[in-house]
Short mmCIF file of C-alpha atoms in Angstrom, two decimals:
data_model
loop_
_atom_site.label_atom_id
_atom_site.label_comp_id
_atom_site.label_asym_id
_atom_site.label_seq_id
_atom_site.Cartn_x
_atom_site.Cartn_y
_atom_site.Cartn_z
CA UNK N 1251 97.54 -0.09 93.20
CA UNK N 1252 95.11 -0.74 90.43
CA UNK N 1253 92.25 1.89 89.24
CA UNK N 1254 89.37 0.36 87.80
CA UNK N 1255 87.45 2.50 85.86
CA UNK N 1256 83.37 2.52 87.44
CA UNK N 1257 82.00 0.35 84.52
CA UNK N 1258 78.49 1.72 85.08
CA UNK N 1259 78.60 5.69 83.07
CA UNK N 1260 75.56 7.46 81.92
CA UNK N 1261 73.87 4.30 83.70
CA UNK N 1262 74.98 2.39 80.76
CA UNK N 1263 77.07 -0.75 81.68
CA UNK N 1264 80.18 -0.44 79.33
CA UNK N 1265 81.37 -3.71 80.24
CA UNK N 1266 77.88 -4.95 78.73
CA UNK N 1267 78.13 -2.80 75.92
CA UNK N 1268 81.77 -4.41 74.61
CA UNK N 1269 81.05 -7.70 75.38
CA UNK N 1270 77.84 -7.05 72.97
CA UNK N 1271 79.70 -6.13 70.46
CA UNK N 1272 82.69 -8.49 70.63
CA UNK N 1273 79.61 -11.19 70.57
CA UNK N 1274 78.41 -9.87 67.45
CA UNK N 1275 81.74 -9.81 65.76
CA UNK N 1276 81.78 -13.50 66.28
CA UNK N 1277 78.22 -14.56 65.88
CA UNK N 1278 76.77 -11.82 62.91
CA UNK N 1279 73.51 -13.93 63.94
CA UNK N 1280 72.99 -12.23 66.95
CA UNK N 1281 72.40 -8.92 65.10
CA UNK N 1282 68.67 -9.93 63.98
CA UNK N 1283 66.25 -8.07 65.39
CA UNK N 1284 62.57 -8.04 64.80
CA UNK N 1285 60.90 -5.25 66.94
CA UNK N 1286 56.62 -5.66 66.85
CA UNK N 1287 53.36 -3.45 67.86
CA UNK N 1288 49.61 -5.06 67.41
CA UNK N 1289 46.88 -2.19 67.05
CA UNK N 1290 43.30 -2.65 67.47
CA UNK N 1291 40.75 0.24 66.81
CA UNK N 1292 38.78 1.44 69.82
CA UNK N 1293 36.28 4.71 68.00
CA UNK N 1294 36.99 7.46 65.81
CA UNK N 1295 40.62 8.11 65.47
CA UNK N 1296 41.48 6.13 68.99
CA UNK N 1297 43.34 2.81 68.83
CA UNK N 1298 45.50 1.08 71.22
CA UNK N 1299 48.57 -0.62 70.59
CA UNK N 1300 49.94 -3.61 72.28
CA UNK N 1301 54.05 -4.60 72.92
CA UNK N 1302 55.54 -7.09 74.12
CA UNK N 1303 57.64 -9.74 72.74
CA UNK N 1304 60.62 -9.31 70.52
CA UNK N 1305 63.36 -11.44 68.46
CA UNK N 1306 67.01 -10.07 68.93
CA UNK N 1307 70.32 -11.30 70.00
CA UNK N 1308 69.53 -15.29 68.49
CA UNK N 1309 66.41 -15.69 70.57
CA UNK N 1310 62.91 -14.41 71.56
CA UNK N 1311 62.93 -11.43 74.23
CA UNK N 1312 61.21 -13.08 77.59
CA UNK N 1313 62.22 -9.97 79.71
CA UNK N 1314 59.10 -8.49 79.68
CA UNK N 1315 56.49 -10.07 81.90
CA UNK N 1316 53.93 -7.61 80.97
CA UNK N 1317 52.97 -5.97 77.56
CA UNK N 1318 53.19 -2.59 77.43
CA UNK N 1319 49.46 -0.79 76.02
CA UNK N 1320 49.75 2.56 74.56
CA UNK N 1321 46.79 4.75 72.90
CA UNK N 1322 46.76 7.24 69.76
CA UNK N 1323 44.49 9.48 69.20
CA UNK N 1324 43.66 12.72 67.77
CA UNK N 1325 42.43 16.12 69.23
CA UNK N 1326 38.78 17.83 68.54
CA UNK N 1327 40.18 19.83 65.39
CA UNK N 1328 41.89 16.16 64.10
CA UNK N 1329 38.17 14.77 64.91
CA UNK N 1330 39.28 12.71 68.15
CA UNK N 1331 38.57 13.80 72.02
CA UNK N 1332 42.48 13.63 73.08
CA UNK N 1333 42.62 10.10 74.38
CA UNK N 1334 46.67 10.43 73.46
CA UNK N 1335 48.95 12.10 71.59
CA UNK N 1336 48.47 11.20 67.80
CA UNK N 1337 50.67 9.14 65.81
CA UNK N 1338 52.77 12.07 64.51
CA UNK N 1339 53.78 13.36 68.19
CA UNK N 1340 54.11 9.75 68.84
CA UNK N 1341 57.07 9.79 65.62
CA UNK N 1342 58.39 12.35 67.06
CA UNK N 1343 58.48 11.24 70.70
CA UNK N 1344 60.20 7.95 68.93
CA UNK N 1345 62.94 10.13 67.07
CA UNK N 1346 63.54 12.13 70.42
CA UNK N 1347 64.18 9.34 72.20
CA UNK N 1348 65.88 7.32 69.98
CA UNK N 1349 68.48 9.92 69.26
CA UNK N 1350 68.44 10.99 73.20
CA UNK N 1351 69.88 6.96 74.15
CA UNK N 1352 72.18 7.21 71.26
CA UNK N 1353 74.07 10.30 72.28
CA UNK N 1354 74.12 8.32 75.90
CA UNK N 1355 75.82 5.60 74.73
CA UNK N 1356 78.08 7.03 72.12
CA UNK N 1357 79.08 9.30 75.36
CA UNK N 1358 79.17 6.09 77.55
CA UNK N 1359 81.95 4.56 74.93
CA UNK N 1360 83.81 8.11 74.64
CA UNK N 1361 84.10 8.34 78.60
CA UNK N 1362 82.25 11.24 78.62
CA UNK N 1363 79.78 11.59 81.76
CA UNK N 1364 76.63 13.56 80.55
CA UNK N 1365 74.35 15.41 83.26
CA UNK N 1366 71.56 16.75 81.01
CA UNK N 1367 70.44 16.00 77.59
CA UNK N 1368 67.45 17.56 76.32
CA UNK N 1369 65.62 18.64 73.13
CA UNK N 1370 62.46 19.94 71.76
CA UNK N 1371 61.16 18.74 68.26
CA UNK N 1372 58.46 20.33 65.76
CA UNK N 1373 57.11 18.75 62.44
CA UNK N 1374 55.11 20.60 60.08
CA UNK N 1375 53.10 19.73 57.39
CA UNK N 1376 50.32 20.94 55.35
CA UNK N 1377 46.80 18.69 55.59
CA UNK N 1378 45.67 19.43 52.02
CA UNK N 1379 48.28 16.42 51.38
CA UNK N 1380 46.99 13.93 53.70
CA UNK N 1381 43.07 15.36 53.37
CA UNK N 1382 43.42 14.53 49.09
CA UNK N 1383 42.81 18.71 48.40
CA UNK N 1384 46.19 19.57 46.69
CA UNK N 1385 47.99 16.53 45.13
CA UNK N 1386 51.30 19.08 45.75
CA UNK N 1387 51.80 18.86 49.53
CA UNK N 1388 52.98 15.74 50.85
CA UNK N 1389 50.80 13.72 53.21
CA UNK N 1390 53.77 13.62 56.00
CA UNK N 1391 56.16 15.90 57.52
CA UNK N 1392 58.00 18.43 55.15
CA UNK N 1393 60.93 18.35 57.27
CA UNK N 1394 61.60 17.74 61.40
CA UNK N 1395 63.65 20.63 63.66
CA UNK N 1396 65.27 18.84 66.71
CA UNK N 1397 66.92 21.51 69.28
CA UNK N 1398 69.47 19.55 71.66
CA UNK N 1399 70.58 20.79 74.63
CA UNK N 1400 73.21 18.76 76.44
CA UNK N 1401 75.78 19.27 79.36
CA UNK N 1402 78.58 16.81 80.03
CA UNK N 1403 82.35 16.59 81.39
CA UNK N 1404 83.78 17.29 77.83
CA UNK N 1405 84.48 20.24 75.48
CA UNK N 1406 81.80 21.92 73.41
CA UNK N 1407 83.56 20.49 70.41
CA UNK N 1408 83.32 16.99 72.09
CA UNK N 1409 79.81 17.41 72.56
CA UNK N 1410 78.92 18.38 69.69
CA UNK N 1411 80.91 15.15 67.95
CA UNK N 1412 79.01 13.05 70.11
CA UNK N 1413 75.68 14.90 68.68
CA UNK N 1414 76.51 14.41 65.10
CA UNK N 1415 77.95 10.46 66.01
CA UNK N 1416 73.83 9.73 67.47
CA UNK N 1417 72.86 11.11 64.18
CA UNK N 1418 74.55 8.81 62.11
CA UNK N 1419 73.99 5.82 64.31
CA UNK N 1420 70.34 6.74 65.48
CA UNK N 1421 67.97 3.58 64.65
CA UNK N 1422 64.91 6.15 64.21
CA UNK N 1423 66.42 8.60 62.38
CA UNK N 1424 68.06 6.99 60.02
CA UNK N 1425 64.08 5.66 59.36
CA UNK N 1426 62.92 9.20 59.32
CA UNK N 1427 65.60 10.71 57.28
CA UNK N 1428 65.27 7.56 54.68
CA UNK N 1429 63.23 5.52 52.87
CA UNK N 1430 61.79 2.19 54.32
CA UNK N 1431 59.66 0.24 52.47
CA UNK N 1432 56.42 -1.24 54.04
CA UNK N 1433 54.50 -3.85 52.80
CA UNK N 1434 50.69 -3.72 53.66
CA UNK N 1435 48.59 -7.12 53.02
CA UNK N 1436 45.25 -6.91 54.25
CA UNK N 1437 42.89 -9.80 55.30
CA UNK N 1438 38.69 -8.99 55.03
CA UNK N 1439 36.84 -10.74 57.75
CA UNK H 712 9.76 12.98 54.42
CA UNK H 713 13.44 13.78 54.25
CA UNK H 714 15.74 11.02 55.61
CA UNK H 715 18.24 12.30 57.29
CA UNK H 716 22.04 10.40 57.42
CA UNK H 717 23.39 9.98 60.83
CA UNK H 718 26.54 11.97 60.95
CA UNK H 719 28.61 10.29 63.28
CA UNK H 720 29.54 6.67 61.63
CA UNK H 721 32.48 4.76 62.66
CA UNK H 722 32.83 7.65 65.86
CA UNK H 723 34.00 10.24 63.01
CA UNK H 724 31.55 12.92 62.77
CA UNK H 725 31.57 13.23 58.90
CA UNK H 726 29.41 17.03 59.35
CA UNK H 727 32.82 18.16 60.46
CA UNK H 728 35.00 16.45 58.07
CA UNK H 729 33.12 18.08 55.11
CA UNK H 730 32.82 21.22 57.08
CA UNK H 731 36.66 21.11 57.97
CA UNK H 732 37.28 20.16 54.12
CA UNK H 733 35.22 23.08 52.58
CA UNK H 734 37.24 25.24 55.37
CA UNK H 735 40.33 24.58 54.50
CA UNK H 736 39.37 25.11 50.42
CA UNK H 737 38.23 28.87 51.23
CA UNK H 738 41.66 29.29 53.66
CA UNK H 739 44.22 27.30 53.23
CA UNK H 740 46.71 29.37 55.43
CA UNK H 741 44.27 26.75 58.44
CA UNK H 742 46.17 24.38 56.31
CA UNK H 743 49.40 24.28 58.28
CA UNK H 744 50.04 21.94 61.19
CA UNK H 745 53.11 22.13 63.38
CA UNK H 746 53.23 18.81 66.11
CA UNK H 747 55.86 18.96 68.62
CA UNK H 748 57.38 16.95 71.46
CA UNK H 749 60.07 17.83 74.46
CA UNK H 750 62.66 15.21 75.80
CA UNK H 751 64.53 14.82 78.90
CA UNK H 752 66.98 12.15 79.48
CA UNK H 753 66.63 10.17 82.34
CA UNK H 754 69.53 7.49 82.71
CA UNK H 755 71.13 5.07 80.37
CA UNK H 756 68.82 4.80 77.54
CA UNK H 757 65.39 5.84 79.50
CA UNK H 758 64.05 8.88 78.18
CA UNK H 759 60.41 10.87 78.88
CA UNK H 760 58.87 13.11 76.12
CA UNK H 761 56.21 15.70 77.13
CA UNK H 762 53.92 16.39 74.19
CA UNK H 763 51.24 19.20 74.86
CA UNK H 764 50.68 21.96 72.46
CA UNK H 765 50.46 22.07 68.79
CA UNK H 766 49.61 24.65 65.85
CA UNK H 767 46.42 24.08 63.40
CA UNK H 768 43.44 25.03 61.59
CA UNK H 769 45.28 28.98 62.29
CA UNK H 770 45.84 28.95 65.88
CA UNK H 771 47.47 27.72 68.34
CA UNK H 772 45.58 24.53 70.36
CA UNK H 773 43.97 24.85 73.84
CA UNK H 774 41.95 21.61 73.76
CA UNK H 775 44.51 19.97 76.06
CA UNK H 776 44.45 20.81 79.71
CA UNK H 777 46.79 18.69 80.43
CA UNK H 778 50.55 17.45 79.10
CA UNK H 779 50.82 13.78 77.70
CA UNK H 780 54.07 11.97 79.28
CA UNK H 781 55.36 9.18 77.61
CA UNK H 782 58.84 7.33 78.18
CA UNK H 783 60.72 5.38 76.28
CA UNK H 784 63.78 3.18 76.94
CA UNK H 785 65.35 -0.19 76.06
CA UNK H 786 65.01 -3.87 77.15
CA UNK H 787 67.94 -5.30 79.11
CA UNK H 788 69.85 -6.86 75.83
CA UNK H 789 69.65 -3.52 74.92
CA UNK H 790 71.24 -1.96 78.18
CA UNK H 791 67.63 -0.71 79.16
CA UNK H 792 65.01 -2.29 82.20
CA UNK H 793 62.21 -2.42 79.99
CA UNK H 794 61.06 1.08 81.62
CA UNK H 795 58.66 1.52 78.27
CA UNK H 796 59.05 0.87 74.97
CA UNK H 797 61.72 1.16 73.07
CA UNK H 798 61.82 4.01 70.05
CA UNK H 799 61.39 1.69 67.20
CA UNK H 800 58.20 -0.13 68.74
CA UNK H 801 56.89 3.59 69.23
CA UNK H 802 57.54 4.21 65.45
CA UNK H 803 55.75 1.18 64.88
CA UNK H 804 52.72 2.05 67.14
CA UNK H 805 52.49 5.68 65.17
CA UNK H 806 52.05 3.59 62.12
CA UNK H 807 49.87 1.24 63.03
CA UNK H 808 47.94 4.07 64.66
CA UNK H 809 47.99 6.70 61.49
CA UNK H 810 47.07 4.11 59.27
CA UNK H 811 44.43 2.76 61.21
CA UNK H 812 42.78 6.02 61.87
CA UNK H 813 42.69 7.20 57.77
CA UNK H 814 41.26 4.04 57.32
CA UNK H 815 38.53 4.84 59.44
CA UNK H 816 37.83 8.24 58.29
CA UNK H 817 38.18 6.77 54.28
CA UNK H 818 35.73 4.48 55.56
CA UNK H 819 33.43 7.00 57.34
CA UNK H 820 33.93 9.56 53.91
CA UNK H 821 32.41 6.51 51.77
CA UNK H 822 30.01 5.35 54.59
CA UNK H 823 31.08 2.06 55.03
CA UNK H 824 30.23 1.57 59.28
CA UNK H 825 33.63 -0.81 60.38
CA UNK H 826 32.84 -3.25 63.01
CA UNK H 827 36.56 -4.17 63.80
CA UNK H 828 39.96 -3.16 62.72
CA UNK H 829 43.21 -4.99 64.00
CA UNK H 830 46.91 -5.22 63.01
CA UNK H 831 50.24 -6.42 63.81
CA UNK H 832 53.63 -5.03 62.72
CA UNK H 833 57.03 -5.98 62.47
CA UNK H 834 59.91 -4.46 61.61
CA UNK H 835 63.35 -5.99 61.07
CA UNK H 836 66.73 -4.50 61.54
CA UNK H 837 70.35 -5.92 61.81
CA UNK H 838 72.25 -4.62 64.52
CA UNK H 839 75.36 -4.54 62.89
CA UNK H 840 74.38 -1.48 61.30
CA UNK H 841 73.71 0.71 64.20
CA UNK H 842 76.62 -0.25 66.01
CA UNK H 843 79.20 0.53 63.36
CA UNK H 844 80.42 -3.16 62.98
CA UNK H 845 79.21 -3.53 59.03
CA UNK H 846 78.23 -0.18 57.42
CA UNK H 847 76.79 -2.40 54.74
CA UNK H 848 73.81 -2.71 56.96
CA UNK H 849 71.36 0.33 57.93
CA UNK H 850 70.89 1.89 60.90
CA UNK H 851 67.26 1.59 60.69
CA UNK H 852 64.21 -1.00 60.06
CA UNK H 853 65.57 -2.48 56.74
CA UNK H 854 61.89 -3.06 56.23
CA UNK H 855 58.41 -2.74 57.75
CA UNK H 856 55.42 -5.72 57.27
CA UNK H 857 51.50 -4.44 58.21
CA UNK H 858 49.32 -6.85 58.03
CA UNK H 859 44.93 -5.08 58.66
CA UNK H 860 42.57 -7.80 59.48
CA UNK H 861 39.28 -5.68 58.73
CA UNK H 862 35.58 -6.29 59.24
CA UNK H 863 32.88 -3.70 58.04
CA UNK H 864 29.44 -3.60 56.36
CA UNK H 865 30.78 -3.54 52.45
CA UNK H 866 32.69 -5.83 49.64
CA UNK H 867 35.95 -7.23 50.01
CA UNK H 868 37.13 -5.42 47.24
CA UNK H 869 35.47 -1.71 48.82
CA UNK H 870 37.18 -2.72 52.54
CA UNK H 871 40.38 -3.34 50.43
CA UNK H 872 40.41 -0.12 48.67
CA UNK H 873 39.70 1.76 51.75
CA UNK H 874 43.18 0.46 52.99
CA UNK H 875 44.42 0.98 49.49
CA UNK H 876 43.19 4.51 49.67
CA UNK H 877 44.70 4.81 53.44
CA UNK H 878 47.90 3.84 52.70
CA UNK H 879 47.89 6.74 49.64
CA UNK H 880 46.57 9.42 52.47
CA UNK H 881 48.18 8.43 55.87
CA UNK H 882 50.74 10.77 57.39
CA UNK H 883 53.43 8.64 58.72
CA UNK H 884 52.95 5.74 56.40
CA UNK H 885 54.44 8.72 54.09
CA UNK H 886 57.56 9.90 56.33
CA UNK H 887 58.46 6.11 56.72
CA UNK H 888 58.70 5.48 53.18
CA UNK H 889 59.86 8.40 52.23
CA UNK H 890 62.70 10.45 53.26
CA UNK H 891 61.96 13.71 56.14
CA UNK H 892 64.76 15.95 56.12
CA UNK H 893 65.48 16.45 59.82
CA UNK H 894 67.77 19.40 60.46
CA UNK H 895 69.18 18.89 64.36
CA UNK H 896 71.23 21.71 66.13
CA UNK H 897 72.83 21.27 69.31
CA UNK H 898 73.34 23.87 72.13
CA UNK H 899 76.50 23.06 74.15
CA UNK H 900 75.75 24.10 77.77
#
């Protein structure tokens, strides 16, 4: 008698996952991916993002039949009314969960089943950067805590691997953590 | 007869912006900002932040009565069901969003009234990086294109400075292109 292995772990579908990658081994092509957000300004410091389509895997995304809207904002002290978070929760909600699916699917290829993965992130910065007062603080964060907590069918030292694997496979992070450059053209109407 | 300025252009109230600014010369300890965000993972790659209190201007925030929820997962090429966006189109959105809000209060400082403010954003990344097949990519956007279509009662040249001047003051245009350090520990449970 045969065991097969439940493909499905972490609800990630390993078979999908390997016959991803042994697609992009053979077509490096397939690797391009051009992720997108358009913004318009609503009042104040509210604005509202739209996202839909996407280029990846040798063809434009048609999965989603809706966009997806999401607001920023800023609260009373940041000169907003709390329509949404602001953009830097909104970086850190990205890194959270950016690093959260990685764990789950470096877990997912290490045959480890998780049951709880959670964290809590804090960036701090001082405003006399971004407000022009003291050219000596930086506009951004000076530096991102993340606190993991995560439970799983595998050894604390496991775990932990698995942790420090996200990290240097995370998408978000490795944005965060590095530079990327950005190239702002602007069109007057 | 005095004339006196309306203070609220663009939705900013510029009273409090000066008022905050000449605050936080005569105490800069209100200065410090500390933005946070809690994950939970829900299955395969879907994930749900909950983003409530902060720290600023010296204490901690009570403006919001309520948490913000926001999820994020992946599209199915990316072993998601398009539950929410995915963590690189919510970096993306926290750009577009920071930048477009400094340019409105840049504007609203140098009282130029904006009548419209829209963008689109792309980011491109090869996959091959992320999933460990060719370490001569990066993990991460390899880079970012921002293109402001912007409409407001000035010169070309004054609306093009304002961006000029928003992209030199905006908080997460600066951790993008520039490095964050991010320190991450990880409780095994």
């Amino acid at each position: 008698m045969t065991i097969t292995t439940a493909p499905i772990r972490n609800g990630v579908d390993t078979a999908q996952v390997y016959g991803t990658l042994d697609a992009l081994k053979d077509q490096p092509d397939l690797a391009r991916f051009e992720f997108r957000a358009s913004n318009r300004w609503i009042n104040g410091p509210h604005s509202r993002s739209t996202i839909h389509g996407f280029w990846g895997a040798g063809q434009e995304d048609a999965s989603r039949e809706a966009p997806f809207v999401v607001d920023a904002s800023e609260p009373p002290v940041l000169f907003g009314h709390n329509e949404a978070p602001n953009p830097a929760e909104y970086l850190l909600h990205a890194l959270a969960g950016c690093l959260t699916l990685t764990i789950v699917n470096v877990a997912a290829a290490r045959k480890v089943e998780l049951t709880e993965v959670t964290s809590t992130l804090a960036g701090v910065l001082d405003a006399r950067g971004a407000t022009g007062l003291d050219d000596s603080y930086r506009n951004g964060f000076e530096r991102i805590r993340v606190a993991f907590s995560i439970k799983g069918d595998a050894t604390p030292e496991k775990l932990q691997e698995i942790v420090e694997r996200a990290k240097a496979r995370s998408v978000v992070y490795d944005i965060v953590s590095n530079p990327v450059p950005v190239d702002v053209v602007t069109e007057v109407r």
